[in-house]
Short mmCIF file of C-alpha atoms and ligand atoms in Angstrom, two decimals:
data_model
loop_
_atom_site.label_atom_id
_atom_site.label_comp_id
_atom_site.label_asym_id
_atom_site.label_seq_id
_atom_site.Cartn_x
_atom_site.Cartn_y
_atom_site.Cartn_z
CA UNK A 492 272.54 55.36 150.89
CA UNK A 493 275.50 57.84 149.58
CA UNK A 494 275.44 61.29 148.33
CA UNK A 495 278.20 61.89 145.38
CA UNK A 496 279.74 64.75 144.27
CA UNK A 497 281.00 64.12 140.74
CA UNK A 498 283.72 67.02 139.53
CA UNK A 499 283.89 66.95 136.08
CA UNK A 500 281.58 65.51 133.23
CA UNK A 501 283.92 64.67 130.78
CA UNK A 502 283.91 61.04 129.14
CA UNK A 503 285.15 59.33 132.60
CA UNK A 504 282.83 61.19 134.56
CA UNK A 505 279.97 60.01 132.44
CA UNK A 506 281.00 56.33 133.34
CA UNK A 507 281.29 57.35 136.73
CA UNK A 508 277.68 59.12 136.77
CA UNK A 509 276.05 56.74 135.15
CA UNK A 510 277.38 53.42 136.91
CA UNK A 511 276.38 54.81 140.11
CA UNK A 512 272.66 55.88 138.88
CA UNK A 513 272.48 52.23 137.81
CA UNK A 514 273.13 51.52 141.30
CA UNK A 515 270.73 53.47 142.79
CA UNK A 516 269.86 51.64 145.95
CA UNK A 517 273.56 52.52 147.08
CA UNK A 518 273.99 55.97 145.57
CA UNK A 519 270.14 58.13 146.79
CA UNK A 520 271.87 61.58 145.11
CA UNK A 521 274.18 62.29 143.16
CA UNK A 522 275.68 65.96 141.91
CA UNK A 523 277.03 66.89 138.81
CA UNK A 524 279.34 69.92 139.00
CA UNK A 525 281.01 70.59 136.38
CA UNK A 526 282.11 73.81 134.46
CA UNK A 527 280.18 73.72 132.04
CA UNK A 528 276.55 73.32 133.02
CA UNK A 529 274.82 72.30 130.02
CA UNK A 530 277.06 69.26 129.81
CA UNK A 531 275.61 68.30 133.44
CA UNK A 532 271.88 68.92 132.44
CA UNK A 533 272.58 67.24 129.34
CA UNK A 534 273.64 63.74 130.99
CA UNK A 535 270.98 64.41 134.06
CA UNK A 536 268.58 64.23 130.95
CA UNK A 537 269.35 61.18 129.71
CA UNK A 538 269.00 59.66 132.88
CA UNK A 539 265.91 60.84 133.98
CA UNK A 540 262.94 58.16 134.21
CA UNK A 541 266.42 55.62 133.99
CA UNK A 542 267.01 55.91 137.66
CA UNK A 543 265.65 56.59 141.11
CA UNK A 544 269.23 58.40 141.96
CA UNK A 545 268.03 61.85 142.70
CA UNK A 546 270.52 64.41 140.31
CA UNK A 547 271.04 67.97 140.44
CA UNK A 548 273.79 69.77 138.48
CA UNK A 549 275.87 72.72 139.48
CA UNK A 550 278.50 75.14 137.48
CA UNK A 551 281.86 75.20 139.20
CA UNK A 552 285.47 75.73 138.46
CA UNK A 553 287.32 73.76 140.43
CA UNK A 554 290.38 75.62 140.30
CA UNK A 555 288.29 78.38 143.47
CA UNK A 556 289.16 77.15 146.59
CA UNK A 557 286.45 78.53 148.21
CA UNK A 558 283.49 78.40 145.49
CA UNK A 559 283.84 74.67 145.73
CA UNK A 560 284.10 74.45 149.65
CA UNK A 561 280.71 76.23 149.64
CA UNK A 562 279.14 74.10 147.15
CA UNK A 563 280.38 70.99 148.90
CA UNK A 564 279.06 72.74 152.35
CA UNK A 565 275.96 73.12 150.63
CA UNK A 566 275.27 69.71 148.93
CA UNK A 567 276.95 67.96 151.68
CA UNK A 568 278.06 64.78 150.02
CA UNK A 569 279.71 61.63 152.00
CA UNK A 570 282.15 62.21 149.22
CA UNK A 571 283.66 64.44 146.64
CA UNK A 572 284.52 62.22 143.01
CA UNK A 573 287.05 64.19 141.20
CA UNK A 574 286.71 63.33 137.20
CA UNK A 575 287.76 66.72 136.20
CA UNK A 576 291.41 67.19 135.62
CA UNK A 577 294.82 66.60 136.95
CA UNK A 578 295.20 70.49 137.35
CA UNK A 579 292.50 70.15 139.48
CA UNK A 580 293.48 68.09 142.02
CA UNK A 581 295.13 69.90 144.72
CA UNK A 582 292.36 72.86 144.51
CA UNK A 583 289.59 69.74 144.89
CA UNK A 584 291.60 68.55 147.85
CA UNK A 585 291.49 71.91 149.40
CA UNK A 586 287.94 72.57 148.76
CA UNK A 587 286.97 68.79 150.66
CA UNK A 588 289.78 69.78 153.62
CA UNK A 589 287.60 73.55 154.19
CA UNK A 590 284.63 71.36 153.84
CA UNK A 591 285.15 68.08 155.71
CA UNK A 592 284.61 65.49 153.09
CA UNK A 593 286.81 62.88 151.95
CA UNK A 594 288.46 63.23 148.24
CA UNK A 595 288.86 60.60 145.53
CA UNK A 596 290.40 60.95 142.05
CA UNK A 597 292.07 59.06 139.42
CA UNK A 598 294.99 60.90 138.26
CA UNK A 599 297.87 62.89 140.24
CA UNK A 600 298.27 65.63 140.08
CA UNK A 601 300.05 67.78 137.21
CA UNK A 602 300.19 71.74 137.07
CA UNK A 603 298.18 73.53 133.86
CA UNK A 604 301.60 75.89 133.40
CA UNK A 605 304.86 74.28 133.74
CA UNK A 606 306.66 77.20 133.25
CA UNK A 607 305.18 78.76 136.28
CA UNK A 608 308.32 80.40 137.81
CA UNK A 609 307.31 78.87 141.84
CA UNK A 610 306.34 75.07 140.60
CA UNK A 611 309.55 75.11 137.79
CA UNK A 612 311.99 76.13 141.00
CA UNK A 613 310.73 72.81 142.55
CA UNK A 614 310.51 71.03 140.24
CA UNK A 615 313.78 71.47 139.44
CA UNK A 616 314.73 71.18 142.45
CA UNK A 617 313.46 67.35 143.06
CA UNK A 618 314.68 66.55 139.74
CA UNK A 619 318.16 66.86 140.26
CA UNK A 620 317.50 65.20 143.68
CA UNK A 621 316.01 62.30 142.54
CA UNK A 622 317.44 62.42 138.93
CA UNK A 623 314.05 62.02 137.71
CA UNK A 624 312.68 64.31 135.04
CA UNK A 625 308.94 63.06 134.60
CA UNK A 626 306.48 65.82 135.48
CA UNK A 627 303.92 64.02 137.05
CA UNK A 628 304.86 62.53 140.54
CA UNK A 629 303.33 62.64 144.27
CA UNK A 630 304.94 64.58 145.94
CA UNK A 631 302.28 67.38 145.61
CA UNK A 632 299.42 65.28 146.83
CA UNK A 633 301.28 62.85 149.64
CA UNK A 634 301.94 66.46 151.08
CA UNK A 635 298.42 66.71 152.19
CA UNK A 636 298.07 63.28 154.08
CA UNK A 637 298.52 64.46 157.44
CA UNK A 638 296.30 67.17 157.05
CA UNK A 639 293.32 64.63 155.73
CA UNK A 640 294.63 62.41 158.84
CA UNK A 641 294.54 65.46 161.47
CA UNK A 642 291.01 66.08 159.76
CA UNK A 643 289.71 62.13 160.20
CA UNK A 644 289.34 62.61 156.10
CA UNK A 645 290.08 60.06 153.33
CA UNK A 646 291.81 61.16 150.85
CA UNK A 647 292.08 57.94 147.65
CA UNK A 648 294.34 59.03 145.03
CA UNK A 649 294.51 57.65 141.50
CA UNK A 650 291.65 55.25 142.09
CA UNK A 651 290.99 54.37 137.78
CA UNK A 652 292.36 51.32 136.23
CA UNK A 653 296.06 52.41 136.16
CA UNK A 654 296.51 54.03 138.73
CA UNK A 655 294.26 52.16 140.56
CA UNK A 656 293.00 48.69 140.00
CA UNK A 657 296.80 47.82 139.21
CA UNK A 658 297.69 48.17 142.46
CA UNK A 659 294.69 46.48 143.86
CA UNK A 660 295.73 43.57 141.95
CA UNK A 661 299.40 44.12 143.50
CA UNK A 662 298.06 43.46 146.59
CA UNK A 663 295.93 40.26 145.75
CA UNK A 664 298.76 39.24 144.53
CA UNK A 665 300.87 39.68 147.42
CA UNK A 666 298.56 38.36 150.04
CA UNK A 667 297.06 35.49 147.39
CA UNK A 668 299.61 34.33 145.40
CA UNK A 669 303.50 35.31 146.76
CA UNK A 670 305.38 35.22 149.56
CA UNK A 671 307.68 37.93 147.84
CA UNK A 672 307.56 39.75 144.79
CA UNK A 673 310.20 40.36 142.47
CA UNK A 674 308.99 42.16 139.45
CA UNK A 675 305.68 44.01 138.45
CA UNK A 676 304.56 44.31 134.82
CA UNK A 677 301.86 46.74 134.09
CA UNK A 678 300.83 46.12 130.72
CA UNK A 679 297.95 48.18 129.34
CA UNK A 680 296.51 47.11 125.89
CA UNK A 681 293.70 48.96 124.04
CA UNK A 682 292.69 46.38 121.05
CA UNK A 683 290.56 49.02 119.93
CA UNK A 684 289.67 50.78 116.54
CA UNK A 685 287.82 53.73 116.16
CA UNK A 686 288.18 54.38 112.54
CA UNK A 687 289.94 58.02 112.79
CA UNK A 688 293.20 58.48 111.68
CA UNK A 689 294.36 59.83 114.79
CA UNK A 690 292.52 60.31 118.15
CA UNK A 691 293.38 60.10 121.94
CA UNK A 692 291.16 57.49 124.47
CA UNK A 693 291.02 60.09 127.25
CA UNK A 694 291.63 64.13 127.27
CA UNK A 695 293.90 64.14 124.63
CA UNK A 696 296.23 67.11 126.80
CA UNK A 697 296.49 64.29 129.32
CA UNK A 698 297.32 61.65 127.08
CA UNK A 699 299.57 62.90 124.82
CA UNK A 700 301.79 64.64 127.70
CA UNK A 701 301.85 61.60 129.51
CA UNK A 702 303.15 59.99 126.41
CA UNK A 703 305.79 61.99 124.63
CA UNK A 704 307.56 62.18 128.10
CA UNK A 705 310.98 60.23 129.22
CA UNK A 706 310.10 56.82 129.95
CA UNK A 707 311.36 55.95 133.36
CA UNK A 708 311.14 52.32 135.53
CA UNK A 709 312.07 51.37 139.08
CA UNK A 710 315.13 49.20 139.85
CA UNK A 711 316.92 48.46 143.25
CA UNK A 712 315.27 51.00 144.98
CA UNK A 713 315.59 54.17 142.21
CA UNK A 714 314.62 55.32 138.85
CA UNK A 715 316.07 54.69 135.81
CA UNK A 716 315.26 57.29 133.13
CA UNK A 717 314.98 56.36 129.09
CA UNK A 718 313.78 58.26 125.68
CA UNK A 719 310.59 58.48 125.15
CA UNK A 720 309.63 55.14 123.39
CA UNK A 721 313.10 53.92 123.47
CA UNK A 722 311.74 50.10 125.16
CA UNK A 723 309.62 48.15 123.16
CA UNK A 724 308.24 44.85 124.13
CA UNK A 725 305.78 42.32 122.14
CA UNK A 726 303.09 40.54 124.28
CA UNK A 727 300.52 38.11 122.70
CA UNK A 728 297.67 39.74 125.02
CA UNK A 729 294.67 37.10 126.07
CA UNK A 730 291.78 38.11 123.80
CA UNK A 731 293.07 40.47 121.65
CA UNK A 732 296.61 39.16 120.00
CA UNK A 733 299.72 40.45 119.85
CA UNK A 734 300.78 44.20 120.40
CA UNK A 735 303.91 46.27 120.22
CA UNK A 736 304.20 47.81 123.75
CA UNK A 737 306.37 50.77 124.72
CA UNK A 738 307.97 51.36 128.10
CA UNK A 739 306.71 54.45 129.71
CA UNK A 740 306.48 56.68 132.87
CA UNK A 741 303.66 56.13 135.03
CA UNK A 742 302.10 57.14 138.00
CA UNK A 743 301.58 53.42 140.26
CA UNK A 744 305.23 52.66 139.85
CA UNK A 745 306.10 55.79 142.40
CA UNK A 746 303.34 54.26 144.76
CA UNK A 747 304.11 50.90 144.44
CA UNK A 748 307.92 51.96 144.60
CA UNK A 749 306.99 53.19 147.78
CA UNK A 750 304.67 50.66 149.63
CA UNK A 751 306.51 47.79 148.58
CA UNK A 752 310.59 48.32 148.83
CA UNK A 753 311.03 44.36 148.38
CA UNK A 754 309.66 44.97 144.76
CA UNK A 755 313.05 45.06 142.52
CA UNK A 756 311.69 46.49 139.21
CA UNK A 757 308.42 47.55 138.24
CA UNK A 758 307.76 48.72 134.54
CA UNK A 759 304.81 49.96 133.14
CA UNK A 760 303.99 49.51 128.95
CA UNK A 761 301.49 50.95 126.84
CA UNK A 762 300.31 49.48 123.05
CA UNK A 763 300.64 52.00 120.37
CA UNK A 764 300.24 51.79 116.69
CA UNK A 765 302.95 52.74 114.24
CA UNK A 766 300.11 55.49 112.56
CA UNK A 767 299.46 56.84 116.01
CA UNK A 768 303.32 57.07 116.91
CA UNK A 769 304.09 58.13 113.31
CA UNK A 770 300.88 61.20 113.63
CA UNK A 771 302.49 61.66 117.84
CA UNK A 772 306.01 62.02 116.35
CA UNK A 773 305.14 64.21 113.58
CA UNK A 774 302.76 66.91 116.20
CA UNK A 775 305.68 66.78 118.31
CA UNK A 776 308.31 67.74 115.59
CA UNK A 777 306.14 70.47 114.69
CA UNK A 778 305.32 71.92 118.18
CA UNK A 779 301.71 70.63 118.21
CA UNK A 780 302.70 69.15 121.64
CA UNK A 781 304.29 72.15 123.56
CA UNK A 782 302.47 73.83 126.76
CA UNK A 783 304.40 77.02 126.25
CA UNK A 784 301.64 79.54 125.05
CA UNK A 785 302.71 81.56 121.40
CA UNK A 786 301.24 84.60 119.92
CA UNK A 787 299.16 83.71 117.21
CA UNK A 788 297.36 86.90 115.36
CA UNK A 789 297.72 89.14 118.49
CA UNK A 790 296.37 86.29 121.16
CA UNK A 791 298.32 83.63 123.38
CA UNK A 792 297.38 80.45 122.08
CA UNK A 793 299.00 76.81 123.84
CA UNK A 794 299.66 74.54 120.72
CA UNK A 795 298.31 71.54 122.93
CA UNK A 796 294.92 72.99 123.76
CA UNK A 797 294.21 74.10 119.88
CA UNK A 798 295.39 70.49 119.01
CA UNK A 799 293.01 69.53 121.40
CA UNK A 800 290.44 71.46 119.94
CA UNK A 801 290.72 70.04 116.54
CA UNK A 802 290.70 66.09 117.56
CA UNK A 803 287.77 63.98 118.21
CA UNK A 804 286.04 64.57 122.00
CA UNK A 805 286.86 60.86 123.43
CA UNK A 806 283.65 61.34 124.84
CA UNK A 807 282.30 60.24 121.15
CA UNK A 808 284.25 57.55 120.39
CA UNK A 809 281.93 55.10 122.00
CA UNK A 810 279.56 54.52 119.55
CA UNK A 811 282.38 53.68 116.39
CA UNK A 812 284.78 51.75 118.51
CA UNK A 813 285.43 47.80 118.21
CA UNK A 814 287.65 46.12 119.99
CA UNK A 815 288.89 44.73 123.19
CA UNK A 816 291.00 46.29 125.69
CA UNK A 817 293.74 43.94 127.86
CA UNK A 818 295.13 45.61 131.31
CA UNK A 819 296.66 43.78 133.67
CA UNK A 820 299.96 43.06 135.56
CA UNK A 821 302.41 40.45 135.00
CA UNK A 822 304.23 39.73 138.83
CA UNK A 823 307.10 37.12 139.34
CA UNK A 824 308.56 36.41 142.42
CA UNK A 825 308.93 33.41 145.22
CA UNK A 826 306.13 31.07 146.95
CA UNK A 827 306.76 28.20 149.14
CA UNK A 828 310.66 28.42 147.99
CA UNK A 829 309.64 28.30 144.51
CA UNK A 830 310.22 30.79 141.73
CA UNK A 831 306.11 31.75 140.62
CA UNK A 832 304.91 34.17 138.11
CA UNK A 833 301.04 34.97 137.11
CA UNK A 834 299.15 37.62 135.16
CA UNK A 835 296.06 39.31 136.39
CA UNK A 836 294.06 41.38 134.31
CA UNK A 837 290.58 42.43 132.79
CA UNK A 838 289.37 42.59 129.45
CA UNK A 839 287.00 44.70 128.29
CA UNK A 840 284.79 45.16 125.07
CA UNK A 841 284.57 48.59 123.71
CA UNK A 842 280.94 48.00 122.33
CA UNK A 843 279.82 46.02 125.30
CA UNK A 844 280.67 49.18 127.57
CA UNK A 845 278.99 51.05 124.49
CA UNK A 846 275.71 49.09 125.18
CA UNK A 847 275.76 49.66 128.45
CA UNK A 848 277.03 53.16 129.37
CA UNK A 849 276.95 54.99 125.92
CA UNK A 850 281.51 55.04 126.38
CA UNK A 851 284.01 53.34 125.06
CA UNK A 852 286.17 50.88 127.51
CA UNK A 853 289.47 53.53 128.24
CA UNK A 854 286.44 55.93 130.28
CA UNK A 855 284.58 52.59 130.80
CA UNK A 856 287.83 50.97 132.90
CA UNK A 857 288.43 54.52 134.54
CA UNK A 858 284.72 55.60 135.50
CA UNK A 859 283.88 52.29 137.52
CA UNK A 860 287.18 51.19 139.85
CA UNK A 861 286.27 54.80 141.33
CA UNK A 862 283.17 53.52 142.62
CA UNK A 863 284.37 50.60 145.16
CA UNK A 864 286.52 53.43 145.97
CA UNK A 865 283.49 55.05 147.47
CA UNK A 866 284.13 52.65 150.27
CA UNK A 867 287.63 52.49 150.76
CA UNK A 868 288.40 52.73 154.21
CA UNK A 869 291.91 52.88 155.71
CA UNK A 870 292.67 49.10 156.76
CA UNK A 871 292.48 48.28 152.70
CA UNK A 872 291.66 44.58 152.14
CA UNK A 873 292.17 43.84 148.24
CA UNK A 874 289.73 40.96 148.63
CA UNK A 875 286.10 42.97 148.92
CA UNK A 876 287.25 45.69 146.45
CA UNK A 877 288.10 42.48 143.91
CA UNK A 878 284.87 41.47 144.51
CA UNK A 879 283.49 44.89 143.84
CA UNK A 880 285.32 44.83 140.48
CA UNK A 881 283.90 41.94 139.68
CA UNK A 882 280.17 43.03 141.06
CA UNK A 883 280.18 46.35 138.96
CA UNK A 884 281.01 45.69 135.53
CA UNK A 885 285.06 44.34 135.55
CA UNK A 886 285.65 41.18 136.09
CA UNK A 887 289.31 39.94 136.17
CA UNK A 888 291.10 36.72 135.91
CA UNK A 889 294.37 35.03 136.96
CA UNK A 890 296.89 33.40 134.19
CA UNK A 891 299.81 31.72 135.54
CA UNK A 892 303.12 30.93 133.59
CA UNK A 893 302.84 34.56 131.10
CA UNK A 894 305.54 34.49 129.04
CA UNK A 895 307.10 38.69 128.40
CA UNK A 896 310.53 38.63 127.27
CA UNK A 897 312.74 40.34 130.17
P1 NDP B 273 287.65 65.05 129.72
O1 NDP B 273 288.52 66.12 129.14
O2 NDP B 273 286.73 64.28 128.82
O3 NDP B 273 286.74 65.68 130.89
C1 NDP B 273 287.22 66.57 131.84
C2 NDP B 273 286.03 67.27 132.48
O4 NDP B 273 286.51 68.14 133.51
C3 NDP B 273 285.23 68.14 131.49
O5 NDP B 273 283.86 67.99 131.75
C4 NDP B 273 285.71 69.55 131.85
O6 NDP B 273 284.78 70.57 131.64
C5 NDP B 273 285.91 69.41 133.34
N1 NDP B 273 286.81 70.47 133.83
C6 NDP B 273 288.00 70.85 133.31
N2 NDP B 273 288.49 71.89 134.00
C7 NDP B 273 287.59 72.17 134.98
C8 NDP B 273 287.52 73.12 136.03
N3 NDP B 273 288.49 74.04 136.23
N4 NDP B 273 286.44 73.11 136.86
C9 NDP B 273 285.45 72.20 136.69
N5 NDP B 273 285.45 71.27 135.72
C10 NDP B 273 286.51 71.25 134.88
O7 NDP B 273 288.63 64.07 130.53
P2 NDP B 273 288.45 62.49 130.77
O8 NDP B 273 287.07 62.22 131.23
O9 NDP B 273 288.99 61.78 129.60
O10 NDP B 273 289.47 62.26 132.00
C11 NDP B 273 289.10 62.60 133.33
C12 NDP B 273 290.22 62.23 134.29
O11 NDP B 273 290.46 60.82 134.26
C13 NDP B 273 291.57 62.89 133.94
O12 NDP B 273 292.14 63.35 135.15
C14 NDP B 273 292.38 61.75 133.38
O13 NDP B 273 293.77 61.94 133.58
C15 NDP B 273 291.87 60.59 134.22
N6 NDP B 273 292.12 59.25 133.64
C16 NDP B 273 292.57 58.27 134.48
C17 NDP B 273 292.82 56.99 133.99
C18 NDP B 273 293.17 55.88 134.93
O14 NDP B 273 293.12 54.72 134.53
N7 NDP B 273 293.51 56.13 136.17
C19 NDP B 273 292.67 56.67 132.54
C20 NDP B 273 292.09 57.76 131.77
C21 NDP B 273 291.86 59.01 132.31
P3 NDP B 273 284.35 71.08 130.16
O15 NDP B 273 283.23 70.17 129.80
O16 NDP B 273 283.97 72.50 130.34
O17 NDP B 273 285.56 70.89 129.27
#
């Protein structure tokens, strides 16, 4: 039996919550700590009399060090689930490090204020090293791996669908299917419709950061930078049709990068709508998108958070979205002297997960990968955690011969 520690009880964390109260014979307690409380009560509500998962809930903000390392002392969890945000992450990591418990999230992480004078000068600084201007990248969190080794901790980073289960299927595919591999396509498809003229799938600060930044790929060993939405690819996507996709930084590429230097290029794409680009392009014209706080009637206001304020909470999109999503990676490379090239990828149904878990499939596809991460150990095999997909709610399947124009 394992006791969770859930950070964060936003629309992934709900997944999260309520996949592993499903699975109660596995997961005996469970806290939610989030900061705002009545969120936490709220969903321990709705579960109650639905589970045998014993819940309490907890205010915390993540961002104190040592408020969360007593909590965590406290509770004393076999591991601490962090659904909160990427600004988060390296205060989370802390808290488990004080507190001996091993750390899992699904995003890296990204700091709240990028014009923080100490993270800008380094920033900067790795930039011009790398020539690489994306602000999300590792560095901050690989930093910490010898301290989780020195501590005997686990520390699984970016453990959703992508980052995550795209790199799981990277190394099925490697130890399945190639003998080397040439290229990786991450293509992520959302089929969906929710109805709204304009709404984010996840925390729409995140999301629309993440997408209004230079796209960037991997080739021979280094990044190659590009406008943002300057590639665009078609792909007729298994269950759901064609989609325009649009080349973009992302997180698995630096990982995968990494881990696998044989790997020549490795490209990630997103769908998008023209409305959604036209309403993205328009916000960012206008400022809508900017971090950099403005005085607004005599108070500091950050044009992304207000913009956040006035869109739909993701968390409600469950119930009015129809749909399939397609994610998956296209890999070509060499087997047996041949030239080989598959697809492997999920599909999921945004009112199937609706049934079941009350989300829509972007929190749906996040929320459960994290929980075969529970049992990640160190000497990762991709075949039990494939299984696991498969067990708890994503099941995936390999198409060989996809056809992506270059
Ligand atoms: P939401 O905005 O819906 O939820 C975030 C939650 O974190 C909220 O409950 C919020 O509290 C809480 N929170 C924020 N700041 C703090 C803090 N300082 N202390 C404690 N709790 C805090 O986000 P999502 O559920 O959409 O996304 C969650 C994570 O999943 C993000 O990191 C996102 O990047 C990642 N993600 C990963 C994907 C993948 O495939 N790997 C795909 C999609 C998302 P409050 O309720 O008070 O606002």
């Amino acid at each position: 039996m394992k006791r969770l520690m859930v950070i964060g009880c936003g629309g992934v964390a709900q997944v999260a919550i309520k996949k592993a109260c499903q699975n109660d014979e596995v997961f005996g307690e469970l806290m939610i700590a989030s900061r705002t409380k009545s969120k936490c009560d709220k969903v321990k509500a709705e579960l109650e009399g639905k589970t045998k998962t014993a819940i309490t809930t907890a205010e915390i903000d993540a961002s104190d060090v040592s408020a969360l390392a007593e909590l965590i002392k406290t509770y004393k969890p076999d591991a601490v689930l962090n659904v909160a945000l990427p600004y988060q992450d390296l205060t989370i990591m802390d808290a488990c490090l004080t507190a001996g418990v091993d750390y899992i999230d699904t995003a890296n992480y990204e700091p709240e204020d990028t014009d923080d004078p100490a993270w800008r000068a380094a920033y900067e600084k790795r930039c011009k090293e790398e020539g690489f201007s994306a602000y999300f990248d590792y560095s901050w969190q690989w930093a910490y791996q010898k301290k989780f080794q020195d501590a005997g901790l686990t520390a699984l980073l970016g453990t959703g669908f992508d980052p995550g289960v795209t790199s799981v299927f990277t190394a099925y595919a490697k130890k399945h299917y190639f003998d080397t591999i040439d290229t990786i396509d991450i293509l992520d498809c959302n089929g969906g419709d929710h109805g709204y003229a304009f709404a984010t799938n996840f925390n729409p600060e995140i999301n629309l950061r993440e997408v209004s930044a230079p796209g960037s790929y991997w080739e021979d060993g280094h990044w190659v930078e590009v406008p943002a939405m300057s590639i665009k690819r078609e792909y007729d996507f298994q269950e759901v049709g064609e989609k325009d996709m649009y080349l973009l930084h992302h997180e698995e590429i630096e990982a995968l990068g990494k881990h696998l230097p044989e790997v020549k290029r490795i490209r990630f794409f997103m769908t998008f709508g023209q409305s959604y680009l036209d309403h993205m392009r328009c916000l960012e014209d206008v400022g809508m998108l900017s971090t950099t706080p403005i005085k607004f009637e005599g108070r500091d206001i950050v044009p992304i958070q207000f913009l956040k304020a006035l869109l739909p909470d993701p968390a409600t999109l469950g119930p009015r979205t129809h749909g399939k999503t397609n994610i998956g990676c296209i890999f070509t490379g060499m087997k047996d002297g041949k030239k080989r090239s598959i697809m492997i990828y999920n599909v999921c149904d945004h009112q199937e997960c609706y049934k079941e878990l009350g989300s829509q499939a972007i929190s749906y596809t996040t929320g459960v990968p994290a929980m075969p991460g529970v049992f990640t150990t160190d000497e990762f095999d991709p075949d039990p955690y494939m299984g696991a997909l498969s067990k708890w709610g994503l099941p995936w399947h390999v198409e060989e011969n996809p056809t992506l124009v270059p």
